[in-house]
Amino acid sequence: MKKTAKRQNKSGCSQKEKKADPVLNKTQVVQKMKKGFKSGQVIQSIILGTDTSNQAAIANTTFGGDSTVYHITNQTSSKGKTRSSEEWVNMNNVYINGRDTWYKADLEKLTGHSYADLTDAIMNNHLITNPSAELIKAYKLKRNKNTYTLTAKTSDKALMKKAATPIFDTTPQSTGQAKVFKQIQKLGKYKSMTVKAVVKNNKLATVNVFVNMKLGKMMTVKVGQSYGNFGSHDFLKVPTNATNAKNLPTTDNNKKKK
């Protein structure tokens, strides 16, 4: 009698075992990736390099909220010196932290790009939400249990330009820097692009895009956009100390020591 009971218990356990998820093909993984996201983190970077030195502009951005808010830490490096700044962007208002005092300005007048540009580059990134047939064809798929990795390398100039333009347009921290980036776009030659997207447990986990360019005979340009931490900032809001900001002076008086 006891042996029969043991056999019945084992049979019951096997029936309750969870069925393994079906293995996805490339088209199905791309569809999982295309579902979009409400919040996350993205690092945009533009790095100019020679054999002896590098210059970099980096924007590390968390984003989210019902009407998307962006919290950006900007960093510019040149000739061994690094300058950092913190800002919040809500619609076309930018709130800048200047030595523990917050200032408010018009985003487009300050940086040369608008809230719509930023949203298009980050929230509506076509490489994720609407990848082209050329990119999908270039993707190669690898699987490790419930983690799927799409990787692509391409030299399609139209595809590279379409990927790099939103980064060039929204990384500038001033109108002066925006003009420099426009010149780089005009004079630079696109060489190659790599894309890597990871879908884990049926959800997009990370996306990395890097575009390589040549500028003149000596300089290279690397344009990047790296996403992660999706769903981690769904309720992001601009803090009160920032929204109570003073209007940014039209001169640089706010940078002078009192």
XYZ file of N, CA and C in Angstrom:
774
model
N 0.820 -1.202 0.000
C 0.000 0.000 0.000
C 0.860 1.260 0.000
N 1.892 1.280 0.810
C 2.778 2.454 0.898
C 3.480 2.712 -0.425
N 3.948 1.652 -1.101
C 4.653 1.823 -2.373
C 3.734 2.408 -3.428
N 2.482 1.980 -3.451
C 1.501 2.501 -4.417
C 1.287 3.989 -4.215
N 1.217 4.422 -2.956
C 1.007 5.841 -2.637
C 2.167 6.686 -3.145
N 3.385 6.181 -2.987
C 4.564 6.921 -3.447
C 4.538 7.107 -4.948
N 4.114 6.042 -5.675
C 4.039 6.148 -7.129
C 3.020 7.193 -7.561
N 1.901 7.266 -6.861
C 0.866 8.233 -7.190
C 1.354 9.664 -6.976
N 2.126 9.908 -5.894
C 2.667 11.246 -5.614
C 3.608 11.707 -6.707
N 4.479 10.785 -7.167
C 5.419 11.132 -8.228
C 4.691 11.489 -9.509
N 3.641 10.752 -9.816
C 2.857 11.016 -11.017
C 2.188 12.383 -10.932
N 1.688 12.745 -9.742
C 1.053 14.049 -9.543
C 2.019 15.191 -9.734
N 3.267 15.050 -9.246
C 4.290 16.095 -9.383
C 4.643 16.328 -10.843
N 4.777 15.228 -11.603
C 5.179 15.371 -12.997
C 4.117 16.101 -13.809
N 2.838 15.913 -13.445
C 1.765 16.584 -14.160
C 1.757 18.087 -13.901
N 2.261 18.519 -12.728
C 2.259 19.933 -12.355
C 3.487 20.696 -12.868
N 4.463 19.964 -13.441
C 5.663 20.619 -13.926
C 5.316 21.629 -15.027
N 5.922 22.832 -14.946
C 5.653 23.897 -15.904
C 6.247 23.552 -17.267
N 5.458 23.803 -18.299
C 5.929 23.540 -19.646
C 6.964 24.588 -20.041
N 7.985 24.166 -20.758
C 9.023 25.089 -21.211
C 8.447 26.049 -22.252
N 8.932 27.306 -22.226
C 8.497 28.283 -23.224
C 8.938 27.835 -24.606
N 8.106 28.083 -25.618
C 8.504 27.693 -26.975
C 9.720 28.499 -27.430
N 10.557 27.892 -28.246
C 11.737 28.572 -28.768
C 11.293 29.566 -29.845
N 11.792 30.805 -29.744
C 11.404 31.868 -30.673
C 12.352 31.931 -31.860
N 11.813 32.299 -33.012
C 12.667 32.550 -34.165
C 12.988 34.039 -34.245
N 13.799 34.443 -35.225
C 14.257 35.836 -35.312
C 13.094 36.812 -35.449
N 12.134 36.495 -36.273
C 10.982 37.380 -36.473
C 10.222 37.590 -35.166
N 10.058 36.534 -34.397
C 9.339 36.629 -33.124
C 10.110 37.443 -32.094
N 11.436 37.313 -32.080
C 12.258 38.090 -31.143
C 12.189 39.571 -31.500
N 12.238 39.889 -32.782
C 12.114 41.284 -33.221
C 10.768 41.861 -32.795
N 9.725 41.071 -32.896
C 8.400 41.536 -32.472
C 8.354 41.826 -30.973
N 9.033 41.001 -30.182
C 9.119 41.244 -28.731
C 9.838 42.563 -28.466
N 10.880 42.828 -29.241
C 11.677 44.043 -29.082
C 10.861 45.279 -29.459
N 9.989 45.164 -30.445
C 9.254 46.301 -30.985
C 8.120 46.794 -30.086
N 7.838 46.093 -29.000
C 6.700 46.468 -28.159
C 6.891 47.808 -27.457
N 8.113 48.308 -27.411
C 8.354 49.632 -26.841
C 8.518 49.607 -25.335
N 8.539 50.801 -24.733
C 8.834 50.922 -23.312
C 8.323 52.267 -22.817
N 8.055 52.337 -21.525
C 7.566 53.585 -20.928
C 8.684 54.347 -20.233
N 9.687 53.626 -19.755
C 10.779 54.278 -19.031
C 12.049 53.454 -19.147
N 13.150 54.070 -18.696
C 14.426 53.364 -18.727
C 15.593 54.320 -18.603
N 16.725 53.892 -19.122
C 17.945 54.696 -19.083
C 18.648 54.560 -20.422
N 19.220 55.677 -20.901
C 19.956 55.644 -22.163
C 21.186 56.532 -22.049
N 22.288 56.054 -22.602
C 23.521 56.839 -22.663
C 23.806 57.132 -24.126
N 23.819 58.423 -24.458
C 24.161 58.862 -25.810
C 25.573 59.436 -25.783
N 26.359 59.119 -26.780
C 27.761 59.571 -26.766
C 28.243 59.906 -28.164
N 29.076 60.938 -28.235
C 29.778 61.304 -29.465
C 31.241 61.491 -29.091
N 32.099 60.651 -29.645
C 33.528 60.669 -29.290
C 34.351 60.921 -30.540
N 35.127 62.007 -30.515
C 36.041 62.341 -31.604
C 37.445 61.935 -31.170
N 38.118 61.201 -32.010
C 39.425 60.698 -31.615
C 40.487 60.819 -32.695
N 41.722 60.988 -32.238
C 42.898 60.901 -33.105
C 43.835 59.878 -32.472
N 45.012 59.728 -33.013
C 45.982 58.789 -32.432
C 46.449 59.234 -31.052
N 46.309 60.521 -30.768
C 46.880 61.040 -29.524
C 45.852 61.574 -28.511
N 44.621 61.837 -28.936
C 43.667 62.428 -27.992
C 42.223 62.122 -28.364
N 41.334 62.306 -27.370
C 39.903 62.119 -27.573
C 39.135 63.319 -27.038
N 38.015 63.630 -27.666
C 37.047 64.592 -27.147
C 35.701 63.879 -27.093
N 34.949 64.085 -26.010
C 33.704 63.343 -25.854
C 32.590 64.224 -25.321
N 31.390 63.988 -25.837
C 30.159 64.573 -25.289
C 29.231 63.410 -24.964
N 28.845 63.306 -23.697
C 28.046 62.175 -23.233
C 26.827 62.677 -22.478
N 25.665 62.113 -22.792
C 24.433 62.432 -22.078
C 23.880 61.141 -21.487
N 23.886 61.053 -20.147
C 23.365 59.885 -19.433
C 21.969 60.250 -18.937
N 20.946 59.619 -19.499
C 19.570 60.067 -19.303
C 18.689 58.963 -18.718
N 17.978 59.288 -17.637
C 16.868 58.443 -17.196
C 15.591 59.102 -17.688
N 14.618 58.288 -18.078
C 13.394 58.844 -18.668
C 12.177 58.037 -18.224
N 11.032 58.726 -18.156
C 9.795 58.051 -17.780
C 8.743 59.042 -17.351
N 7.614 58.525 -16.856
C 6.507 59.375 -16.428
C 5.370 59.354 -17.415
N 4.214 59.885 -17.000
C 3.027 59.865 -17.852
C 3.191 60.742 -19.089
N 3.713 61.966 -18.923
C 4.235 62.698 -20.081
C 5.740 62.682 -19.842
N 6.469 62.066 -20.744
C 7.848 61.674 -20.466
C 8.714 62.829 -19.980
N 9.399 62.573 -18.861
C 10.352 63.505 -18.259
C 11.746 62.919 -18.448
N 12.731 63.793 -18.659
C 14.113 63.351 -18.860
C 15.015 63.972 -17.793
N 15.780 63.134 -17.114
C 16.782 63.605 -16.148
C 18.145 63.296 -16.756
N 18.885 64.338 -17.099
C 20.102 64.183 -17.896
C 21.337 64.651 -17.130
N 22.352 63.805 -17.120
C 23.671 64.204 -16.636
C 24.571 64.320 -17.860
N 24.965 65.541 -18.164
C 25.826 65.795 -19.319
C 27.290 65.806 -18.902
N 28.132 65.343 -19.804
C 29.570 65.364 -19.537
C 30.319 65.675 -20.841
N 31.200 66.657 -20.780
C 32.040 67.005 -21.922
C 33.504 66.884 -21.506
N 34.281 66.149 -22.284
C 35.704 65.961 -21.987
C 36.540 66.439 -23.167
N 37.557 67.229 -22.860
C 38.458 67.712 -23.900
C 39.777 68.138 -23.281
N 40.892 67.740 -23.899
C 42.234 68.116 -23.451
C 42.464 67.802 -21.969
N 41.971 66.658 -21.551
C 42.198 66.213 -20.177
C 41.291 66.839 -19.138
N 40.382 67.715 -19.570
C 39.467 68.364 -18.627
C 38.041 67.880 -18.875
N 37.297 67.686 -17.780
C 35.925 67.205 -17.875
C 34.975 68.187 -17.204
N 33.883 68.483 -17.879
C 32.866 69.366 -17.324
C 31.538 68.624 -17.291
N 30.838 68.714 -16.142
C 29.573 68.001 -15.985
C 28.453 68.972 -15.638
N 27.221 68.587 -15.982
C 26.055 69.385 -15.621
C 24.846 68.469 -15.456
N 23.878 68.932 -14.684
C 22.655 68.162 -14.427
C 21.453 68.975 -14.876
N 20.507 68.317 -15.527
C 19.304 69.022 -15.947
C 18.100 68.092 -16.007
N 16.925 68.692 -15.852
C 15.657 68.011 -16.044
C 14.973 68.640 -17.257
N 14.327 67.821 -18.063
C 13.589 68.333 -19.213
C 12.146 67.864 -19.113
N 11.224 68.833 -19.150
C 9.794 68.543 -19.103
C 9.130 69.408 -20.164
N 8.591 68.771 -21.202
C 8.127 69.485 -22.386
C 9.294 70.329 -22.906
N 9.074 71.601 -23.267
C 10.211 72.348 -23.813
C 10.905 73.196 -22.754
N 10.676 72.854 -21.469
C 11.365 73.526 -20.370
C 12.558 72.693 -19.931
N 13.695 73.350 -19.748
C 14.865 72.682 -19.207
C 15.236 73.365 -17.896
N 15.468 72.537 -16.860
C 15.839 73.031 -15.532
C 17.287 72.618 -15.280
N 18.148 73.604 -15.066
C 19.589 73.361 -14.978
C 20.075 73.609 -13.560
N 20.859 72.680 -13.043
C 21.424 72.816 -11.700
C 22.747 73.575 -11.806
N 22.745 74.812 -11.301
C 23.961 75.613 -11.334
C 24.439 75.943 -9.939
N 25.364 75.137 -9.419
C 25.921 75.352 -8.073
C 24.821 75.473 -7.012
N 23.984 74.438 -6.936
C 22.917 74.333 -5.939
C 21.773 75.318 -6.166
N 21.789 76.042 -7.270
C 20.671 76.901 -7.638
C 20.127 76.431 -8.978
N 18.791 76.249 -9.037
C 18.187 75.770 -10.268
C 17.747 76.935 -11.142
N 17.973 76.794 -12.447
C 17.590 77.802 -13.417
C 16.722 77.160 -14.495
N 15.793 77.940 -14.993
C 14.859 77.462 -16.017
C 15.132 78.167 -17.334
N 15.063 77.417 -18.448
C 15.287 78.008 -19.765
C 14.460 77.262 -20.803
N 14.419 77.829 -21.996
C 13.785 77.179 -23.133
C 14.786 76.187 -23.726
N 14.391 74.922 -23.783
C 15.309 73.853 -24.202
C 15.905 74.124 -25.587
N 15.072 74.469 -26.529
C 15.552 74.635 -27.902
C 16.496 75.824 -28.044
N 16.188 76.926 -27.341
C 17.055 78.107 -27.410
C 18.417 77.833 -26.772
N 18.414 76.973 -25.755
C 19.663 76.695 -25.040
C 20.540 75.680 -25.768
N 19.917 74.646 -26.324
C 20.683 73.507 -26.847
C 20.615 73.334 -28.358
N 19.615 73.943 -28.995
C 19.458 73.745 -30.434
C 18.565 72.578 -30.797
N 18.041 71.856 -29.798
C 17.081 70.789 -30.078
C 15.870 70.919 -29.165
N 14.749 70.336 -29.582
C 13.493 70.491 -28.858
C 13.135 69.226 -28.076
N 12.080 69.352 -27.260
C 11.527 68.204 -26.531
C 11.070 67.134 -27.519
N 10.472 67.556 -28.623
C 10.023 66.603 -29.641
C 11.202 65.836 -30.237
N 12.317 66.537 -30.459
C 13.525 65.876 -30.973
C 14.019 64.808 -29.998
N 14.017 65.181 -28.699
C 14.497 64.270 -27.660
C 13.609 63.037 -27.574
N 12.306 63.253 -27.623
C 11.355 62.146 -27.554
C 11.470 61.242 -28.775
N 11.679 61.839 -29.932
C 11.837 61.061 -31.153
C 13.095 60.201 -31.098
N 14.177 60.770 -30.541
C 15.455 60.056 -30.486
C 15.456 58.935 -29.462
N 14.740 59.130 -28.348
C 14.812 58.169 -27.241
C 13.584 57.259 -27.178
N 12.407 57.854 -27.111
C 11.187 57.055 -26.927
C 10.707 56.400 -28.225
N 10.943 57.073 -29.345
C 10.453 56.567 -30.635
C 11.599 56.099 -31.528
N 12.645 55.574 -30.923
C 13.821 55.145 -31.680
C 13.420 54.076 -32.711
N 13.558 54.427 -33.988
C 13.059 53.546 -35.050
C 13.815 52.230 -35.118
N 15.085 52.202 -34.652
C 15.836 50.944 -34.660
C 15.182 49.896 -33.766
N 14.442 50.389 -32.747
C 13.771 49.490 -31.814
C 12.304 49.297 -32.185
N 11.603 50.413 -32.344
C 10.153 50.346 -32.526
C 9.732 50.014 -33.951
N 10.594 50.318 -34.927
C 10.245 50.064 -36.319
C 11.505 49.783 -37.156
N 12.198 48.692 -36.846
C 13.444 48.403 -37.572
C 13.176 48.156 -39.053
N 14.092 48.614 -39.873
C 13.935 48.449 -41.325
C 14.142 46.992 -41.725
N 13.675 46.673 -42.926
C 13.852 45.314 -43.451
C 15.335 44.987 -43.591
N 16.150 46.017 -43.939
C 17.593 45.811 -44.095
C 18.247 45.422 -42.771
N 17.823 46.093 -41.682
C 18.393 45.778 -40.371
C 17.954 44.395 -39.909
N 16.683 44.084 -40.075
C 16.183 42.765 -39.667
C 16.922 41.660 -40.424
N 17.170 41.885 -41.697
C 17.898 40.898 -42.500
C 19.323 40.724 -41.993
N 19.931 41.840 -41.531
C 21.324 41.787 -41.053
C 21.456 41.121 -39.685
N 20.375 41.076 -38.922
C 20.433 40.503 -37.573
C 20.786 39.009 -37.607
N 21.637 38.624 -36.677
C 21.901 37.214 -36.409
C 21.409 36.921 -34.999
N 20.820 35.767 -34.795
C 20.179 35.437 -33.524
C 20.919 34.332 -32.793
N 21.150 34.574 -31.487
C 21.692 33.543 -30.600
C 20.760 33.390 -29.407
N 20.660 32.167 -28.906
C 19.766 31.885 -27.777
C 20.512 31.176 -26.663
N 20.238 31.623 -25.423
C 20.722 30.942 -24.227
C 19.554 30.836 -23.260
N 18.877 29.686 -23.283
C 17.649 29.469 -22.502
C 16.602 30.515 -22.890
N 16.200 31.406 -21.972
C 15.174 32.401 -22.276
C 15.763 33.762 -22.642
N 17.048 33.785 -22.967
C 17.701 35.025 -23.380
C 18.079 34.933 -24.856
N 17.588 35.906 -25.619
C 17.848 35.953 -27.056
C 18.652 37.206 -27.379
N 19.701 37.052 -28.164
C 20.565 38.175 -28.526
C 20.587 38.349 -30.039
N 20.194 39.549 -30.471
C 20.253 39.918 -31.882
C 21.483 40.785 -32.103
N 22.313 40.443 -33.062
C 23.487 41.268 -33.384
C 23.529 41.521 -34.887
N 23.921 42.736 -35.239
C 24.039 43.073 -36.654
C 25.235 43.974 -36.867
N 25.887 43.808 -37.995
C 26.946 44.719 -38.425
C 26.650 45.087 -39.869
N 26.643 46.384 -40.141
C 26.276 46.835 -41.475
C 27.119 48.027 -41.898
N 27.247 48.213 -43.209
C 27.907 49.397 -43.762
C 26.939 50.151 -44.673
N 25.645 49.891 -44.487
C 24.605 50.585 -45.246
C 24.568 52.042 -44.809
N 24.976 52.956 -45.683
C 25.129 54.365 -45.312
C 23.805 55.015 -44.927
N 22.727 54.693 -45.622
C 21.417 55.266 -45.293
C 20.969 54.831 -43.912
N 21.198 53.571 -43.592
C 20.832 53.032 -42.289
C 21.667 53.663 -41.177
N 22.971 53.842 -41.437
C 23.850 54.452 -40.441
C 23.479 55.914 -40.191
N 23.195 56.636 -41.252
C 22.829 58.050 -41.114
C 21.529 58.195 -40.329
N 20.584 57.329 -40.612
C 19.290 57.372 -39.918
C 19.450 57.065 -38.430
N 20.418 56.215 -38.095
C 20.670 55.874 -36.693
C 21.423 56.976 -35.966
N 22.384 57.595 -36.660
C 23.255 58.580 -36.017
C 22.616 59.960 -35.887
N 21.783 60.354 -36.842
C 21.236 61.716 -36.862
C 20.521 62.111 -35.578
N 19.609 61.283 -35.014
C 18.953 61.678 -33.767
C 19.923 61.865 -32.599
N 21.019 61.119 -32.603
C 22.019 61.258 -31.534
C 22.777 62.568 -31.705
N 23.193 62.856 -32.933
C 23.846 64.140 -33.219
C 22.931 65.310 -32.859
N 21.633 65.140 -33.117
C 20.681 66.239 -32.915
C 20.376 66.515 -31.448
N 20.447 65.500 -30.583
C 19.964 65.669 -29.204
C 21.032 65.605 -28.124
N 22.271 65.272 -28.478
C 23.349 65.237 -27.484
C 23.951 66.614 -27.186
N 23.892 67.585 -28.097
C 24.502 68.898 -27.820
C 23.967 69.559 -26.545
N 24.888 70.192 -25.834
C 24.528 70.881 -24.589
C 24.437 72.390 -24.785
N 24.712 72.859 -26.004
C 24.620 74.282 -26.324
C 24.409 74.413 -27.824
N 23.955 75.597 -28.248
C 23.762 75.821 -29.679
C 25.104 75.800 -30.422
N 26.169 76.243 -29.745
C 27.504 76.195 -30.346
C 27.941 74.775 -30.635
N 27.719 73.888 -29.668
C 28.083 72.482 -29.857
C 27.216 71.844 -30.940
N 25.957 72.261 -31.015
C 25.052 71.747 -32.049
C 25.578 72.074 -33.446
N 26.118 73.280 -33.620
C 26.684 73.671 -34.913
C 27.894 72.815 -35.277
N 28.728 72.508 -34.282
C 29.901 71.654 -34.516
C 29.457 70.266 -34.966
N 28.438 69.724 -34.300
C 27.959 68.389 -34.652
C 27.334 68.366 -36.048
N 26.702 69.462 -36.441
C 26.144 69.552 -37.796
C 27.259 69.481 -38.838
N 28.380 70.132 -38.538
C 29.525 70.101 -39.439
C 30.124 68.704 -39.538
N 30.175 68.010 -38.397
C 30.694 66.639 -38.400
C 29.814 65.748 -39.271
N 28.498 65.921 -39.145
C 27.569 65.150 -39.969
C 27.772 65.439 -41.459
N 28.029 66.686 -41.766
C 28.173 67.111 -43.161
C 29.476 66.607 -43.783
N 30.553 66.649 -43.005
C 31.869 66.316 -43.539
C 32.311 64.875 -43.289
N 31.709 64.226 -42.281
C 32.128 62.873 -41.923
C 31.648 61.818 -42.915
N 32.392 60.728 -42.989
C 32.035 59.606 -43.859
C 31.684 58.394 -42.999
N 30.502 57.839 -43.239
C 30.036 56.681 -42.473
C 30.771 55.422 -42.917
N 31.243 54.641 -41.926
C 32.035 53.452 -42.222
C 31.334 52.148 -41.822
N 30.868 52.078 -40.590
C 30.250 50.823 -40.140
C 29.341 51.077 -38.939
N 28.439 50.159 -38.698
C 27.541 50.254 -37.546
C 27.318 48.863 -36.951
N 27.305 48.803 -35.629
C 26.957 47.562 -34.944
C 25.720 47.806 -34.077
N 24.842 46.824 -34.045
C 23.637 46.883 -33.220
C 23.536 45.581 -32.443
N 23.226 45.695 -31.158
C 23.034 44.509 -30.327
C 21.809 44.723 -29.437
N 20.852 43.811 -29.520
C 19.638 43.887 -28.704
C 19.433 42.566 -27.981
N 19.103 42.653 -26.700
C 18.880 41.455 -25.887
C 17.437 41.428 -25.400
N 16.761 40.324 -25.673
C 15.402 40.086 -25.177
C 15.475 38.946 -24.173
N 15.086 39.233 -22.930
C 15.182 38.238 -21.864
C 13.810 38.029 -21.230
N 13.405 36.772 -21.115
C 12.096 36.432 -20.547
C 10.980 37.214 -21.236
N 11.051 37.266 -22.562
C 10.037 37.886 -23.415
C 9.976 39.408 -23.315
N 10.985 40.042 -22.706
C 11.011 41.496 -22.588
C 12.354 42.052 -23.051
N 12.307 43.231 -23.647
C 13.541 43.886 -24.071
C 14.381 44.241 -22.856
N 15.649 43.859 -22.872
C 16.540 44.092 -21.730
C 17.559 45.194 -22.008
N 18.251 45.123 -23.138
C 19.256 46.140 -23.496
C 19.302 46.313 -25.011
N 19.726 47.505 -25.422
C 19.989 47.783 -26.842
C 21.231 48.662 -26.913
N 22.166 48.307 -27.787
C 23.382 49.098 -27.986
C 23.589 49.346 -29.474
N 23.796 50.616 -29.826
C 24.029 51.003 -31.218
C 25.299 51.842 -31.279
N 26.223 51.498 -32.170
C 27.449 52.279 -32.343
C 27.719 52.471 -33.835
N 27.885 53.740 -34.219
C 28.162 54.098 -35.608
C 29.575 54.661 -35.688
N 30.375 54.126 -36.589
C 31.760 54.572 -36.765
C 31.881 55.420 -38.028
N 32.570 56.577 -37.875
C 32.749 57.500 -38.986
C 34.215 57.907 -39.103
N 34.549 58.442 -40.259
C 35.882 58.995 -40.501
C 35.717 60.475 -40.818
N 36.523 61.318 -40.163
C 36.463 62.758 -40.381
C 37.845 63.234 -40.816
N 37.991 63.551 -42.105
C 39.305 63.904 -42.619
C 40.222 62.692 -42.630
N 41.531 62.944 -42.635
C 42.500 61.847 -42.702
C 42.883 61.301 -41.331
N 42.757 62.140 -40.297
C 43.304 61.777 -38.996
C 42.265 61.447 -37.918
N 41.016 61.904 -38.089
C 40.059 61.826 -36.991
C 38.980 60.782 -37.236
N 38.617 60.095 -36.157
C 37.499 59.155 -36.194
C 36.383 59.696 -35.289
N 35.170 59.282 -35.580
C 34.011 59.673 -34.785
C 33.226 58.417 -34.445
N 32.898 58.250 -33.160
C 32.081 57.113 -32.737
C 30.818 57.654 -32.077
N 29.681 57.305 -32.639
C 28.388 57.794 -32.162
C 27.647 56.613 -31.540
N 27.220 56.753 -30.280
C 26.623 55.618 -29.590
C 25.324 55.933 -28.871
N 24.534 54.894 -28.695
C 23.289 55.002 -27.927
C 23.032 53.645 -27.262
N 23.059 53.629 -25.916
C 22.932 52.369 -25.170
C 21.773 52.450 -24.193
N 20.826 51.529 -24.323
C 19.630 51.483 -23.475
C 19.717 50.359 -22.443
N 19.046 50.575 -21.311
C 18.902 49.538 -20.298
C 17.926 49.976 -19.219
N 17.773 49.155 -18.188
C 16.906 49.453 -17.047
C 15.487 49.834 -17.461
N 14.958 49.157 -18.464
C 13.594 49.438 -18.909
C 12.589 49.186 -17.788
N 11.597 50.070 -17.686
C 10.549 49.916 -16.681
C 10.932 50.366 -15.294
N 12.117 50.973 -15.133
C 12.600 51.336 -13.797
C 12.222 52.755 -13.369
N 11.651 53.566 -14.269
C 11.332 54.961 -13.934
C 9.947 55.356 -14.455
N 8.981 54.440 -14.322
C 7.643 54.688 -14.870
C 6.966 55.929 -14.278
N 7.331 56.303 -13.057
C 6.656 57.418 -12.380
C 7.594 58.608 -12.156
N 8.547 58.779 -13.051
C 9.533 59.855 -12.927
C 8.858 61.233 -12.997
N 9.251 62.123 -12.081
C 8.731 63.494 -12.062
C 9.866 64.468 -11.792
N 9.722 65.683 -12.297
C 10.702 66.730 -12.006
C 10.560 67.126 -10.541
N 11.637 67.125 -9.748
C 11.536 67.474 -8.330
C 11.139 68.939 -8.138
N 10.504 69.228 -6.994
C 9.990 70.569 -6.718
C 11.088 71.618 -6.710
N 12.261 71.286 -6.166
C 13.337 72.289 -6.114
C 13.777 72.718 -7.505
N 13.563 71.852 -8.513
C 13.895 72.220 -9.892
C 12.785 73.054 -10.525
N 11.526 72.668 -10.292
C 10.412 73.401 -10.904
C 10.265 74.804 -10.318
N 10.812 75.032 -9.124
C 10.800 76.374 -8.520
C 11.988 77.222 -8.979
N 12.559 76.861 -10.103
C 13.789 77.495 -10.597
C 13.587 78.957 -10.990
N 14.697 79.687 -10.948
C 14.730 81.061 -11.466
C 14.947 80.992 -12.974
N 14.551 82.047 -13.671
C 14.830 82.107 -15.099
C 16.326 82.249 -15.316
N 16.835 81.505 -16.290
C 18.263 81.568 -16.581
C 18.615 82.942 -17.154
N 19.604 83.635 -16.565
C 20.006 84.946 -17.101
C 20.495 84.814 -18.545
N 20.323 85.868 -19.302
C 20.739 85.840 -20.706
C 22.251 85.895 -20.857
N 22.955 86.311 -19.773
C 24.419 86.295 -19.769
C 24.883 85.162 -18.881
N 26.189 85.043 -18.688
C 26.748 83.988 -17.840
C 26.949 84.468 -16.411
N 26.141 85.416 -15.979
C 26.309 85.950 -14.624
C 26.123 84.894 -13.558
N 25.283 83.918 -13.883
C 25.018 82.886 -12.875
C 26.238 82.022 -12.614
N 27.235 82.064 -13.501
C 28.433 81.256 -13.306
C 29.486 81.980 -12.468
N 29.279 83.293 -12.263
C 30.272 84.051 -11.518
C 30.103 83.864 -10.045
N 31.176 83.857 -9.333
C 31.114 83.733 -7.882
C 30.622 85.038 -7.269
N 29.724 84.897 -6.312
C 29.192 86.094 -5.632
C 30.063 86.455 -4.468
